[in-house]
JSON list of C-alpha atoms in Angstrom, two decimals:
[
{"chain": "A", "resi": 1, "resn": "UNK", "atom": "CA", "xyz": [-65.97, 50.84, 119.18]},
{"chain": "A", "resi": 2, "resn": "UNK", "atom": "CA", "xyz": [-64.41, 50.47, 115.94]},
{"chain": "A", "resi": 3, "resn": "UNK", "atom": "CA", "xyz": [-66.00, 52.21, 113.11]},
{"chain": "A", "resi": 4, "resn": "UNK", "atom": "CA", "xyz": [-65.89, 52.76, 109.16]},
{"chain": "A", "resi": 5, "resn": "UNK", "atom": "CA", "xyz": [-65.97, 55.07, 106.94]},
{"chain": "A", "resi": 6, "resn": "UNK", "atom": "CA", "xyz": [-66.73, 54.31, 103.01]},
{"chain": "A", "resi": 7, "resn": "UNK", "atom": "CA", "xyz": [-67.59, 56.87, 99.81]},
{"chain": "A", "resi": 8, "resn": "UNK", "atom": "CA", "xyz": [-71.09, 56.34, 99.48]},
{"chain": "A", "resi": 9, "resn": "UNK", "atom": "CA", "xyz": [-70.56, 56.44, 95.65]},
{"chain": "A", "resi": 10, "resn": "UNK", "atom": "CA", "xyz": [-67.84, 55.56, 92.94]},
{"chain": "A", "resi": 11, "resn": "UNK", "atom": "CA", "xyz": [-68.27, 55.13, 89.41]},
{"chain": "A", "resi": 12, "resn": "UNK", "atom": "CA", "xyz": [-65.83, 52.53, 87.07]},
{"chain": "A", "resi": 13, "resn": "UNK", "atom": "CA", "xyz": [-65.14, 51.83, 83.31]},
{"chain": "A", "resi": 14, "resn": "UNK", "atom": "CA", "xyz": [-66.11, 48.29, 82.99]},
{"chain": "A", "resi": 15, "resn": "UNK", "atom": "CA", "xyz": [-62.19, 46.37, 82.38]},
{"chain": "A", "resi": 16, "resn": "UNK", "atom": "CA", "xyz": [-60.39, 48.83, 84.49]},
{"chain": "A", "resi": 17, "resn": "UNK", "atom": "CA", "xyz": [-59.42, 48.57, 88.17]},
{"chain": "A", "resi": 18, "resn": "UNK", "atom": "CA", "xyz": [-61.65, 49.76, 90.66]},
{"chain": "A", "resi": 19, "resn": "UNK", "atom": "CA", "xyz": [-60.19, 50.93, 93.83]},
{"chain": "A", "resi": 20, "resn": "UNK", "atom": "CA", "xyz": [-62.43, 51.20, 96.81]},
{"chain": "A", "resi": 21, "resn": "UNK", "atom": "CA", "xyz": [-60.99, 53.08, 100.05]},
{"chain": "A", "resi": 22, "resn": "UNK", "atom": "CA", "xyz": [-62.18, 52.94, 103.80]},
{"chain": "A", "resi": 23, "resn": "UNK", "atom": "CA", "xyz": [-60.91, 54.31, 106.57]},
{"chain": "A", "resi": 24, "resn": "UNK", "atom": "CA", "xyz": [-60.65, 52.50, 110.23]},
{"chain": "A", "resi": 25, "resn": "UNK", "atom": "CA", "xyz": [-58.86, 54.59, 112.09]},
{"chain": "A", "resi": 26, "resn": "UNK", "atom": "CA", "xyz": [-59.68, 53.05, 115.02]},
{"chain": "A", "resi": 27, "resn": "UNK", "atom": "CA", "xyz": [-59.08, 49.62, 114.29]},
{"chain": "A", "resi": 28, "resn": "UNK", "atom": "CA", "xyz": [-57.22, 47.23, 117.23]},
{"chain": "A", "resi": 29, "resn": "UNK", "atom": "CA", "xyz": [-54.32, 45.68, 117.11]},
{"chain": "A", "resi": 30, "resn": "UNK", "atom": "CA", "xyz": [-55.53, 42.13, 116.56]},
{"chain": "A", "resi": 31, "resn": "UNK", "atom": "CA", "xyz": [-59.04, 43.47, 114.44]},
{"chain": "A", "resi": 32, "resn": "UNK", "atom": "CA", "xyz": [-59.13, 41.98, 110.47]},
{"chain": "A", "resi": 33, "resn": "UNK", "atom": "CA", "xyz": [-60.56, 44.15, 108.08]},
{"chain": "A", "resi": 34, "resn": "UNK", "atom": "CA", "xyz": [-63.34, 42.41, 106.36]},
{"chain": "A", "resi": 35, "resn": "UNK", "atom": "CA", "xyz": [-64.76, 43.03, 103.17]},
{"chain": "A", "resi": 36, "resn": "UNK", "atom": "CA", "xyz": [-68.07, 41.98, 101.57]},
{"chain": "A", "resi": 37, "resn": "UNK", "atom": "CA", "xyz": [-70.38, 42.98, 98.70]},
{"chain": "A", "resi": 38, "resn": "UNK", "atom": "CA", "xyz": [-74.53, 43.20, 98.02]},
{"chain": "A", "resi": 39, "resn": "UNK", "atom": "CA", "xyz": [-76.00, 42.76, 94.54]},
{"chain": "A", "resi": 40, "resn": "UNK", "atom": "CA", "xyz": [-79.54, 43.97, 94.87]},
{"chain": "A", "resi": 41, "resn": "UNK", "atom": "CA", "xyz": [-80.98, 42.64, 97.81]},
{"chain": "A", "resi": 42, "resn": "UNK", "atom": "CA", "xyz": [-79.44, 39.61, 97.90]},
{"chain": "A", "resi": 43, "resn": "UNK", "atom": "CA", "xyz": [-76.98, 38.43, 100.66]},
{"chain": "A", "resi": 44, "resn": "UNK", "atom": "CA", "xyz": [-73.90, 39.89, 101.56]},
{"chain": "A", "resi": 45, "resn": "UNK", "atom": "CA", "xyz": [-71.19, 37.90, 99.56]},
{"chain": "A", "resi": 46, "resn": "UNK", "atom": "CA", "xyz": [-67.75, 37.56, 101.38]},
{"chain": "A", "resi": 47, "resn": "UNK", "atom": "CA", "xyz": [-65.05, 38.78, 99.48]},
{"chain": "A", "resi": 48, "resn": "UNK", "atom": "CA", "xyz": [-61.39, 38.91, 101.41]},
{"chain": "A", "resi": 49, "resn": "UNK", "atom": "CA", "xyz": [-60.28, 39.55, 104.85]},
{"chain": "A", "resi": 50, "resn": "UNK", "atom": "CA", "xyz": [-56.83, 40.61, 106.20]},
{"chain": "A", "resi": 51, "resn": "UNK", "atom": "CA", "xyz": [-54.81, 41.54, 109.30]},
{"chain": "A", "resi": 52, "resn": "UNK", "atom": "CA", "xyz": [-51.84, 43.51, 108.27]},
{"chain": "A", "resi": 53, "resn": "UNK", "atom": "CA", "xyz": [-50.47, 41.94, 105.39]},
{"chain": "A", "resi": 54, "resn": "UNK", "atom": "CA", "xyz": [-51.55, 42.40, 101.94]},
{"chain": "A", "resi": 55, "resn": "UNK", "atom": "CA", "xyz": [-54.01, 39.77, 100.22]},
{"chain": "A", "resi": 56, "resn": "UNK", "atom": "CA", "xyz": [-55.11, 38.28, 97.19]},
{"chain": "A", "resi": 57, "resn": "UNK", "atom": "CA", "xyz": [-57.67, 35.79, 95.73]},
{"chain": "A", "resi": 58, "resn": "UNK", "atom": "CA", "xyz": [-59.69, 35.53, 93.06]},
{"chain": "A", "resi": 59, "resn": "UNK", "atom": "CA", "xyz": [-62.19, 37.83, 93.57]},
{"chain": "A", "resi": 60, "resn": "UNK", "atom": "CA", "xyz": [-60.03, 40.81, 94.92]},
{"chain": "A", "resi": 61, "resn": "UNK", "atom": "CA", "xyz": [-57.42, 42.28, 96.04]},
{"chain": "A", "resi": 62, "resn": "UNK", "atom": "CA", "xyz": [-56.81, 44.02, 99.88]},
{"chain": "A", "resi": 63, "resn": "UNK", "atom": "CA", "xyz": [-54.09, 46.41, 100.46]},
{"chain": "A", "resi": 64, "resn": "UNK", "atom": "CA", "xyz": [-53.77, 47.55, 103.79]},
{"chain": "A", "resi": 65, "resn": "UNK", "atom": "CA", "xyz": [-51.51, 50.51, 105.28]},
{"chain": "A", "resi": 66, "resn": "UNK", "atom": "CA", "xyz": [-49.04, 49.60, 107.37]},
{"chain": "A", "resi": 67, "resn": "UNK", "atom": "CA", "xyz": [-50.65, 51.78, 110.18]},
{"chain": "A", "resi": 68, "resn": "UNK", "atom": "CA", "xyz": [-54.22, 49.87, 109.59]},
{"chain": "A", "resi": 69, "resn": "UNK", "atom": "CA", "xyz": [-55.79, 52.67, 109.55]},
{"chain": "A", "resi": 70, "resn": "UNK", "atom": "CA", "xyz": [-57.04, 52.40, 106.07]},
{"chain": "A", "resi": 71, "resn": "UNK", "atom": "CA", "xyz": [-57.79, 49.91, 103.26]},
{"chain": "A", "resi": 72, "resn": "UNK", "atom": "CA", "xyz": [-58.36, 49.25, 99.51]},
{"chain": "A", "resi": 73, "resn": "UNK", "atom": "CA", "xyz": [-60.30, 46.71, 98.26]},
{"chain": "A", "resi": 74, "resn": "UNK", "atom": "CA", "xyz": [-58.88, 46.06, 94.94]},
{"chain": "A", "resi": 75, "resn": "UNK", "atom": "CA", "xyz": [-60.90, 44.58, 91.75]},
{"chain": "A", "resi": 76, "resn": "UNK", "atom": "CA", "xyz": [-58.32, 44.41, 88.89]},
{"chain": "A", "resi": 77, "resn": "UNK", "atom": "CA", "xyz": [-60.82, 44.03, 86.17]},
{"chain": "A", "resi": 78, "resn": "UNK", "atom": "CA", "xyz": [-64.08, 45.31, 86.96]},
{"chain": "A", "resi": 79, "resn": "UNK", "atom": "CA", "xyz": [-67.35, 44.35, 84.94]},
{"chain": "A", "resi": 80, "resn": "UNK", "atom": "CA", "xyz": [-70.95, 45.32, 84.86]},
{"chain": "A", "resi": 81, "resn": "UNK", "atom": "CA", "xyz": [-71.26, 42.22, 87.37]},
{"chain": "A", "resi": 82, "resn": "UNK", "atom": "CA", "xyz": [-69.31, 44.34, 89.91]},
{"chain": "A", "resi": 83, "resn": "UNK", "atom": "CA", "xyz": [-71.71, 46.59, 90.32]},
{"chain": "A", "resi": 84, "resn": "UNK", "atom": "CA", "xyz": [-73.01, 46.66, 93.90]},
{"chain": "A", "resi": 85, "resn": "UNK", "atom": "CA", "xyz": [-72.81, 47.74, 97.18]},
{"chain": "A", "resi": 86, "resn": "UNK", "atom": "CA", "xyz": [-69.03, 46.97, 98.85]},
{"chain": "A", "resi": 87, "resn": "UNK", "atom": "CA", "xyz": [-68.83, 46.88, 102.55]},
{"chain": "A", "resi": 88, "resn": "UNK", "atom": "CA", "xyz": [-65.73, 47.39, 104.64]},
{"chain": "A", "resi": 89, "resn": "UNK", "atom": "CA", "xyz": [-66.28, 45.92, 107.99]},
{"chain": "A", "resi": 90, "resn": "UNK", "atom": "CA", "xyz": [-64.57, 45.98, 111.48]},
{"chain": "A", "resi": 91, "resn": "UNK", "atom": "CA", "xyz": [-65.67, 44.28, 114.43]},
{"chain": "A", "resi": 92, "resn": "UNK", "atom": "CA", "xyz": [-66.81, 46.77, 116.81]},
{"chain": "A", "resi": 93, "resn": "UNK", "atom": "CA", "xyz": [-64.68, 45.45, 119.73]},
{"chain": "A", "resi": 94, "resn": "UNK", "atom": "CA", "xyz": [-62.82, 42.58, 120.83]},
{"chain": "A", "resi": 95, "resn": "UNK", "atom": "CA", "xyz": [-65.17, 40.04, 121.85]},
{"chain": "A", "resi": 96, "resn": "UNK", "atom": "CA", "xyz": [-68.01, 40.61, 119.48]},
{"chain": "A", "resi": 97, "resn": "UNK", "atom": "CA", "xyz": [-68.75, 38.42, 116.63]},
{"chain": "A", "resi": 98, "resn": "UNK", "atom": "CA", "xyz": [-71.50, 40.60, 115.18]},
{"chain": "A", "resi": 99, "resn": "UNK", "atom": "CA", "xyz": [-70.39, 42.73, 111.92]},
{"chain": "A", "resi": 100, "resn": "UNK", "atom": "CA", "xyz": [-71.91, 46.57, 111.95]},
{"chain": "A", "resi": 101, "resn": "UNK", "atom": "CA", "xyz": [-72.89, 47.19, 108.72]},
{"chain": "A", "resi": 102, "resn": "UNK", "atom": "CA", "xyz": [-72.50, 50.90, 106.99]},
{"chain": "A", "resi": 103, "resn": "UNK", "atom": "CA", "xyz": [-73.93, 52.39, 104.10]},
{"chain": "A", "resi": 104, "resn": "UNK", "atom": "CA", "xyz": [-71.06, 51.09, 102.13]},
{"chain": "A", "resi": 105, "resn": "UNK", "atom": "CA", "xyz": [-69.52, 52.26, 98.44]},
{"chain": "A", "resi": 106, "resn": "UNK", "atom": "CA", "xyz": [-71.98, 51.67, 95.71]},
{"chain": "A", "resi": 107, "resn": "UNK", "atom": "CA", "xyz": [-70.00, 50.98, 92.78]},
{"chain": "A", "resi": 108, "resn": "UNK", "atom": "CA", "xyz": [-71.33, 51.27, 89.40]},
{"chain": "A", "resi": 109, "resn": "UNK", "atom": "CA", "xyz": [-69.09, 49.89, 86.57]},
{"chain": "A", "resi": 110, "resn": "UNK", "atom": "CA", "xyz": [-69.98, 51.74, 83.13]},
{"chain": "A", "resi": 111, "resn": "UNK", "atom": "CA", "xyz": [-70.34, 49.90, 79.90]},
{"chain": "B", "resi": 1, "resn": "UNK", "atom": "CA", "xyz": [-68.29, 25.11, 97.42]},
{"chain": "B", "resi": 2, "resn": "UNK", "atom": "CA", "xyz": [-70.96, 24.89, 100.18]},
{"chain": "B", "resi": 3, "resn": "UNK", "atom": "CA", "xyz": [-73.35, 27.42, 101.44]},
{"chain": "B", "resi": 4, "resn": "UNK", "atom": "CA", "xyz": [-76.23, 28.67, 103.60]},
{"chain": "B", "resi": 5, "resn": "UNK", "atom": "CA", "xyz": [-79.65, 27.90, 102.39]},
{"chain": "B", "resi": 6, "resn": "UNK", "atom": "CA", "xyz": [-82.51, 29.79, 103.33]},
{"chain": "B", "resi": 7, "resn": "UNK", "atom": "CA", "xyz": [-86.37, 29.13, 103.42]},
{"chain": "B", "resi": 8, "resn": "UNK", "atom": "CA", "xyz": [-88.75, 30.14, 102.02]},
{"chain": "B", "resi": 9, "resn": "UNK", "atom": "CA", "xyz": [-87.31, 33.04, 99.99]},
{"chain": "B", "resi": 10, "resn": "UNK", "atom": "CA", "xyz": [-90.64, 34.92, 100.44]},
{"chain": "B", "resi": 11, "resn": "UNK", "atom": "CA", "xyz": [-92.86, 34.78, 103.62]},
{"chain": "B", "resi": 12, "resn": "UNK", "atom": "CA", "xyz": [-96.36, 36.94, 103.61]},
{"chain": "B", "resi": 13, "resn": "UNK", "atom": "CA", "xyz": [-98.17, 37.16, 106.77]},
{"chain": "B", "resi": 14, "resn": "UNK", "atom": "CA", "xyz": [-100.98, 38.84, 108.26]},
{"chain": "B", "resi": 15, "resn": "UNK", "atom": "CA", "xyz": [-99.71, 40.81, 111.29]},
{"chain": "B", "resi": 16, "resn": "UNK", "atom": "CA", "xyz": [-100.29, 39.39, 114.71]},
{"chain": "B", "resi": 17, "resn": "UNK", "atom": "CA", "xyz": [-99.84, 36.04, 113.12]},
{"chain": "B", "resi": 18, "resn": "UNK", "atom": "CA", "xyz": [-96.29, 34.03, 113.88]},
{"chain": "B", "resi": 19, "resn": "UNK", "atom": "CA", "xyz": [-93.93, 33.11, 111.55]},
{"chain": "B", "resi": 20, "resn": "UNK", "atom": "CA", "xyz": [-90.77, 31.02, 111.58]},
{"chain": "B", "resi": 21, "resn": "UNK", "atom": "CA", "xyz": [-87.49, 31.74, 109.01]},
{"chain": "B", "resi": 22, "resn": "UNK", "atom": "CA", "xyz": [-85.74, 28.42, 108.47]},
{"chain": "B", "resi": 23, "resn": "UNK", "atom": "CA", "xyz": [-81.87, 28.28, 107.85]},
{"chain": "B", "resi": 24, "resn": "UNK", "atom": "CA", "xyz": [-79.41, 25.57, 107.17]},
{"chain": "B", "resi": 25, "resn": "UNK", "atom": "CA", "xyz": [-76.01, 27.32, 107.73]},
{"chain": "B", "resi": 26, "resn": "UNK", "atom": "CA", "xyz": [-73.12, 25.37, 105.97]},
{"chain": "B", "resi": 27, "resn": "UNK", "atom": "CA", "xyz": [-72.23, 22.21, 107.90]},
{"chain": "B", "resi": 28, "resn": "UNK", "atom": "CA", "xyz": [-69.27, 22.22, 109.46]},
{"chain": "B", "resi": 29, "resn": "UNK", "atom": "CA", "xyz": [-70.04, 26.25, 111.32]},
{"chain": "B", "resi": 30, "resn": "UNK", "atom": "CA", "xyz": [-70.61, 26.52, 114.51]},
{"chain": "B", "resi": 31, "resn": "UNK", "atom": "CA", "xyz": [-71.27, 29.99, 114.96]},
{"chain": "B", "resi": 32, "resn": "UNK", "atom": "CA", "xyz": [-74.99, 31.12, 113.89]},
{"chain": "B", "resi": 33, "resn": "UNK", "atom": "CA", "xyz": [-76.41, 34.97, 113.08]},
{"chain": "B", "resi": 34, "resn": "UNK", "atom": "CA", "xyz": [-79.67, 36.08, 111.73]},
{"chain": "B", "resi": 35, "resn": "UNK", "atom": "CA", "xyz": [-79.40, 40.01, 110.46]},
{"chain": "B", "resi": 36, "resn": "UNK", "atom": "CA", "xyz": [-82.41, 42.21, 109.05]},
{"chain": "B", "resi": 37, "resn": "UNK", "atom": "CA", "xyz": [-82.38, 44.33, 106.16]},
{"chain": "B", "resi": 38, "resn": "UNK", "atom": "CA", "xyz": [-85.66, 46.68, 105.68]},
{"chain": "B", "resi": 39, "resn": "UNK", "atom": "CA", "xyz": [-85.82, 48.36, 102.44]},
{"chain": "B", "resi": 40, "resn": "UNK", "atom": "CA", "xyz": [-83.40, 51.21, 101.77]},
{"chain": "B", "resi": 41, "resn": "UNK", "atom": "CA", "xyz": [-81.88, 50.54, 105.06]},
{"chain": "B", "resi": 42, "resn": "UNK", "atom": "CA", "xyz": [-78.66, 48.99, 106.03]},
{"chain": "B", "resi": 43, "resn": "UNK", "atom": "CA", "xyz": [-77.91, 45.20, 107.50]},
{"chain": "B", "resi": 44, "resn": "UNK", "atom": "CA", "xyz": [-79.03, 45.36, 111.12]},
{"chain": "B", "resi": 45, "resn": "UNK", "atom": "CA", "xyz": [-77.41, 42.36, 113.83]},
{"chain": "B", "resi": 46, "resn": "UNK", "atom": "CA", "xyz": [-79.93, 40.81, 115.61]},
{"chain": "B", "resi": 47, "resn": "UNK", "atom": "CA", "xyz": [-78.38, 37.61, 117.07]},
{"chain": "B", "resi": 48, "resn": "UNK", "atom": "CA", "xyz": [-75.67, 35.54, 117.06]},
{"chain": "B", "resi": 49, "resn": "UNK", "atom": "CA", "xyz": [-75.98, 32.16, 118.66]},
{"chain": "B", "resi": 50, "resn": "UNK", "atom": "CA", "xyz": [-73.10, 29.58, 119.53]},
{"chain": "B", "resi": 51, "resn": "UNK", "atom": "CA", "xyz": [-73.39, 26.19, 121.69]},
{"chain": "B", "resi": 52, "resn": "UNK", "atom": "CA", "xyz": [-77.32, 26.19, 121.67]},
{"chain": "B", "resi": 53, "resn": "UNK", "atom": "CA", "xyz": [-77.51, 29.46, 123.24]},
{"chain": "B", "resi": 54, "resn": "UNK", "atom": "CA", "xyz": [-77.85, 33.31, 122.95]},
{"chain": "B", "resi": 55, "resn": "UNK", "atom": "CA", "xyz": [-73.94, 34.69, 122.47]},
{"chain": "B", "resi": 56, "resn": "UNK", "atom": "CA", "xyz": [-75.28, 38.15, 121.93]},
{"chain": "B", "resi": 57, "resn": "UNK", "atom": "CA", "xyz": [-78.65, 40.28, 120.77]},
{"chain": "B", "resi": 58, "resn": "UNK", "atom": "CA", "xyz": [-79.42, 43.52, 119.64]},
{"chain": "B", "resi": 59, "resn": "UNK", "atom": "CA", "xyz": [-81.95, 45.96, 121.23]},
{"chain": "B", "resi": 60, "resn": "UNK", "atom": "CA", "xyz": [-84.15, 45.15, 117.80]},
{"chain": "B", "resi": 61, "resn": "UNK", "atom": "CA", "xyz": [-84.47, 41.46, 119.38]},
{"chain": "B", "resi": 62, "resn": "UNK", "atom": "CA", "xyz": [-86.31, 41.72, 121.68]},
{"chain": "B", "resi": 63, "resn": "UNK", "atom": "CA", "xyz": [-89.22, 39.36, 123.40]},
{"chain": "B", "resi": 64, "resn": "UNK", "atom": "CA", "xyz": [-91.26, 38.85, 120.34]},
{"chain": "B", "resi": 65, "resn": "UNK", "atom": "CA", "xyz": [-87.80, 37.42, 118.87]},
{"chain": "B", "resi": 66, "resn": "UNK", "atom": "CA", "xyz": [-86.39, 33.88, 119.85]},
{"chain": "B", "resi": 67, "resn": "UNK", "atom": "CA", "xyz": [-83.74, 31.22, 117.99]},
{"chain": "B", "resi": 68, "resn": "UNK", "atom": "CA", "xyz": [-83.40, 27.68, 117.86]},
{"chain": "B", "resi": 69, "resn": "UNK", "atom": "CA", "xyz": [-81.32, 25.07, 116.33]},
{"chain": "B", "resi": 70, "resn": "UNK", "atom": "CA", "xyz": [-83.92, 22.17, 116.43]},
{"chain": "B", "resi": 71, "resn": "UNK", "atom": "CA", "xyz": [-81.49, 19.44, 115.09]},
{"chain": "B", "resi": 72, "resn": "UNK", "atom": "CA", "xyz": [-78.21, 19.79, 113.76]},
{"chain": "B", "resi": 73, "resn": "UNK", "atom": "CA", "xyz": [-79.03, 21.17, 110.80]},
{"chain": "B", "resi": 74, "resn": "UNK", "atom": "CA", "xyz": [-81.33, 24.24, 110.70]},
{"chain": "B", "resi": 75, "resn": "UNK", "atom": "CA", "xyz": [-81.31, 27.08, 112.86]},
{"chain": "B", "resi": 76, "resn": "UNK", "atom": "CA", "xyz": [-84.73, 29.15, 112.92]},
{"chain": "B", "resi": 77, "resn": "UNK", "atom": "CA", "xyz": [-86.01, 32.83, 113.46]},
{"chain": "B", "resi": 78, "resn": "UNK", "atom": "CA", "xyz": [-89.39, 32.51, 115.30]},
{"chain": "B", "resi": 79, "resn": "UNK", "atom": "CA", "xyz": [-90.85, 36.03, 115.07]},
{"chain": "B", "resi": 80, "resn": "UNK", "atom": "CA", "xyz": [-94.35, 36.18, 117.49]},
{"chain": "B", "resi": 81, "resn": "UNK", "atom": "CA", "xyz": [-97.33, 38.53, 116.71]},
{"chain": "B", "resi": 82, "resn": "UNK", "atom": "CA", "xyz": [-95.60, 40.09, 113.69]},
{"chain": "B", "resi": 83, "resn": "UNK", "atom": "CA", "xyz": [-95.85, 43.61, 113.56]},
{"chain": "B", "resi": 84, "resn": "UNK", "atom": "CA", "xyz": [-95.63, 45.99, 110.18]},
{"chain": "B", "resi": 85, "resn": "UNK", "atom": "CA", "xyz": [-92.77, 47.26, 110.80]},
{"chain": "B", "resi": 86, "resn": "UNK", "atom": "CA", "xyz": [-91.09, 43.85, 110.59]},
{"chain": "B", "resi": 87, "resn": "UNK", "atom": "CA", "xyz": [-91.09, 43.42, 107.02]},
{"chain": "B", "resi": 88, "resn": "UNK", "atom": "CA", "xyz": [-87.71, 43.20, 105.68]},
{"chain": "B", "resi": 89, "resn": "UNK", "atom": "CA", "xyz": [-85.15, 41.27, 104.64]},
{"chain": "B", "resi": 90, "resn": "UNK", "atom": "CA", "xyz": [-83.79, 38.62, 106.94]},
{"chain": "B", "resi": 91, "resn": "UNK", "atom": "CA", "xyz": [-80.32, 37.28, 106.53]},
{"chain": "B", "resi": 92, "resn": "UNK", "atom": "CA", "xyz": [-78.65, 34.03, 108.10]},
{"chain": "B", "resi": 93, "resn": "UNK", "atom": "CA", "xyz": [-74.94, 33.68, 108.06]},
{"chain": "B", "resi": 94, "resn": "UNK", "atom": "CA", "xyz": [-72.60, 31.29, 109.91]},
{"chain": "B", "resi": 95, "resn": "UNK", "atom": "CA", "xyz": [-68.89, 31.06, 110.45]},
{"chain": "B", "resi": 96, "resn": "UNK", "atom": "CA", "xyz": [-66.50, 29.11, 111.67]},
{"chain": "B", "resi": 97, "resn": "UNK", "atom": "CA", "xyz": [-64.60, 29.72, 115.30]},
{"chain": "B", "resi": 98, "resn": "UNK", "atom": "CA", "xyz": [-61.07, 30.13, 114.15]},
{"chain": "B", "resi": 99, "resn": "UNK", "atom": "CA", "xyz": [-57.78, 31.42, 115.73]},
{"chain": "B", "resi": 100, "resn": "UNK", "atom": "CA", "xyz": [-58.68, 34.68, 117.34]},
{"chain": "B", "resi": 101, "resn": "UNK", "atom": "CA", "xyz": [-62.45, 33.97, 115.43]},
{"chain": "B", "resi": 102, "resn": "UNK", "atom": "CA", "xyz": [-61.53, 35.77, 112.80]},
{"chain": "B", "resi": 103, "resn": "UNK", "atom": "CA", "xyz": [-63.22, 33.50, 110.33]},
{"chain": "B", "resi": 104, "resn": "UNK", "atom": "CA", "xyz": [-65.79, 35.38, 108.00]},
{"chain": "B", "resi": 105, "resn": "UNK", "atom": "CA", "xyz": [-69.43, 35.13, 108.27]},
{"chain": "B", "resi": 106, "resn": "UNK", "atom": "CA", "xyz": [-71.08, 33.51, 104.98]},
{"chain": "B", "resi": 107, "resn": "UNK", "atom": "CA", "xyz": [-74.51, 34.61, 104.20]},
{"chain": "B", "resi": 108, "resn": "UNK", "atom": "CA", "xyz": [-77.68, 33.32, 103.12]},
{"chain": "B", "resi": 109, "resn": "UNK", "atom": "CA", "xyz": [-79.48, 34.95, 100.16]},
{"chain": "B", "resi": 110, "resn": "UNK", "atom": "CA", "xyz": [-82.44, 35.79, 102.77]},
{"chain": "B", "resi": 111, "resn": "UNK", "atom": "CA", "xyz": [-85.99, 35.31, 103.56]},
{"chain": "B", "resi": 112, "resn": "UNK", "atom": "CA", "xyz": [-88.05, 38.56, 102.21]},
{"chain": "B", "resi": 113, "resn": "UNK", "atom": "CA", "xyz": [-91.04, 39.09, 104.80]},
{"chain": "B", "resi": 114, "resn": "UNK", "atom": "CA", "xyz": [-93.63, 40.69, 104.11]},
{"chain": "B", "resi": 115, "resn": "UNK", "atom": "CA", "xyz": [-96.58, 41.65, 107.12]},
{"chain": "B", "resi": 116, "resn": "UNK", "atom": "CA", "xyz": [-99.88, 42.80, 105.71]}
]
């Protein structure tokens, strides 16, 4: 099954770019990375989702390595509204629906 | 931009008592999914539903758990004889089928339960 692995912690200077990584080494072929936040205990909040290519909206930013072994979600301008826990998720195995949640990357963006 | 709805935002029950979490996933999904969050933890899958039945369940779902989309607009979590250790969060999401479903799950902002 394909699995994820996230810093459990980063810290940010509120206006700069905060980089999260996560590993998937053992991603499939046809898997999209996806990638959601949690502010307190409220719902997970999509952000972006990719494949292989690169992607950009206007939340965030998704760089992927051409291998697919890794990602980076990208937020160009971080503020103290960014802070939360960001989730990197792969579908466990082709076939499955269900998203496996980790602990995730809890980013705290500094005044 | 349109989105799941959940109700009521904060259940209290006395355990052994039933209680049903109400969802109206956004209306054009067709995929269903109730996750649990207890405190501290991380999101746990419970069910995902699709075509008015059972596409897959956790172990945590078991017997006392069931799902039903009444109408074509809410999709419930019937929990029977509630327990203490079922107090959580409880999450609904819904998605789209898509080319190779790869359509991301939107969530609800949850149903806090609390069994006393």
């Amino acid at each position: 099954d394909a699995k994820t692995t996230q810093p459990p912690s980063m810290d940010c200077a509120e206006g700069r770019a905060a980089n999260l990584p996560c590993n998937h080494s053992t991603i499939s072929g046809n898997e999209y990375v996806y990638w959601y936040r949690q502010i307190h205990s409220q719902g997970p909040q999509y952000i972006i989702h990719g494949l292989k290519n690169n992607e950009t909206n206007e939340m965030a930013s998704l760089i992927i390595t051409e291998d697919r072994k890794s990602s980076t979600l990208i937020l160009p301008h971080a503020t103290l509204r960014d802070t939360a826990v960001y989730y990197c998720i792969v579908r466990p195995k082709l076939g499955t629906y269900k998203y496996i949640f980790g602990t995730g990357t809890r980013l705290k963006v500094l005044a | 931009e349109p989105e799941v709805t959940q109700t009521p935002s904060h259940q209290v029950t006395q355990m052994g008592q039933e209680v049903i979490l109400r969802c109206v996933p956004i209306s054009n999904h067709l995929y269903f999914y109730w996750y649990r969050q207890i405190l501290g933890q991380k999101v746990e899958f419970l069910v995902s539903f699709y075509n008015n039945e059972i596409s897959e369940k956790s172990e945590i779902f078991d017997d006392q758990f069931s799902v039903e989309r009444p109408d074509g607009s809410n999709f419930t979590l019937k929990i029977r004889s509630t327990k203490l250790e079922d107090s959580a969060m409880y999450f609904c999401a819904s998605n789209l089928p898509g080319p190779n479903s790869n359509q991301p799950q939107h969530f609800g902002d949850g149903t806090r339960l609390s069994i006393l």
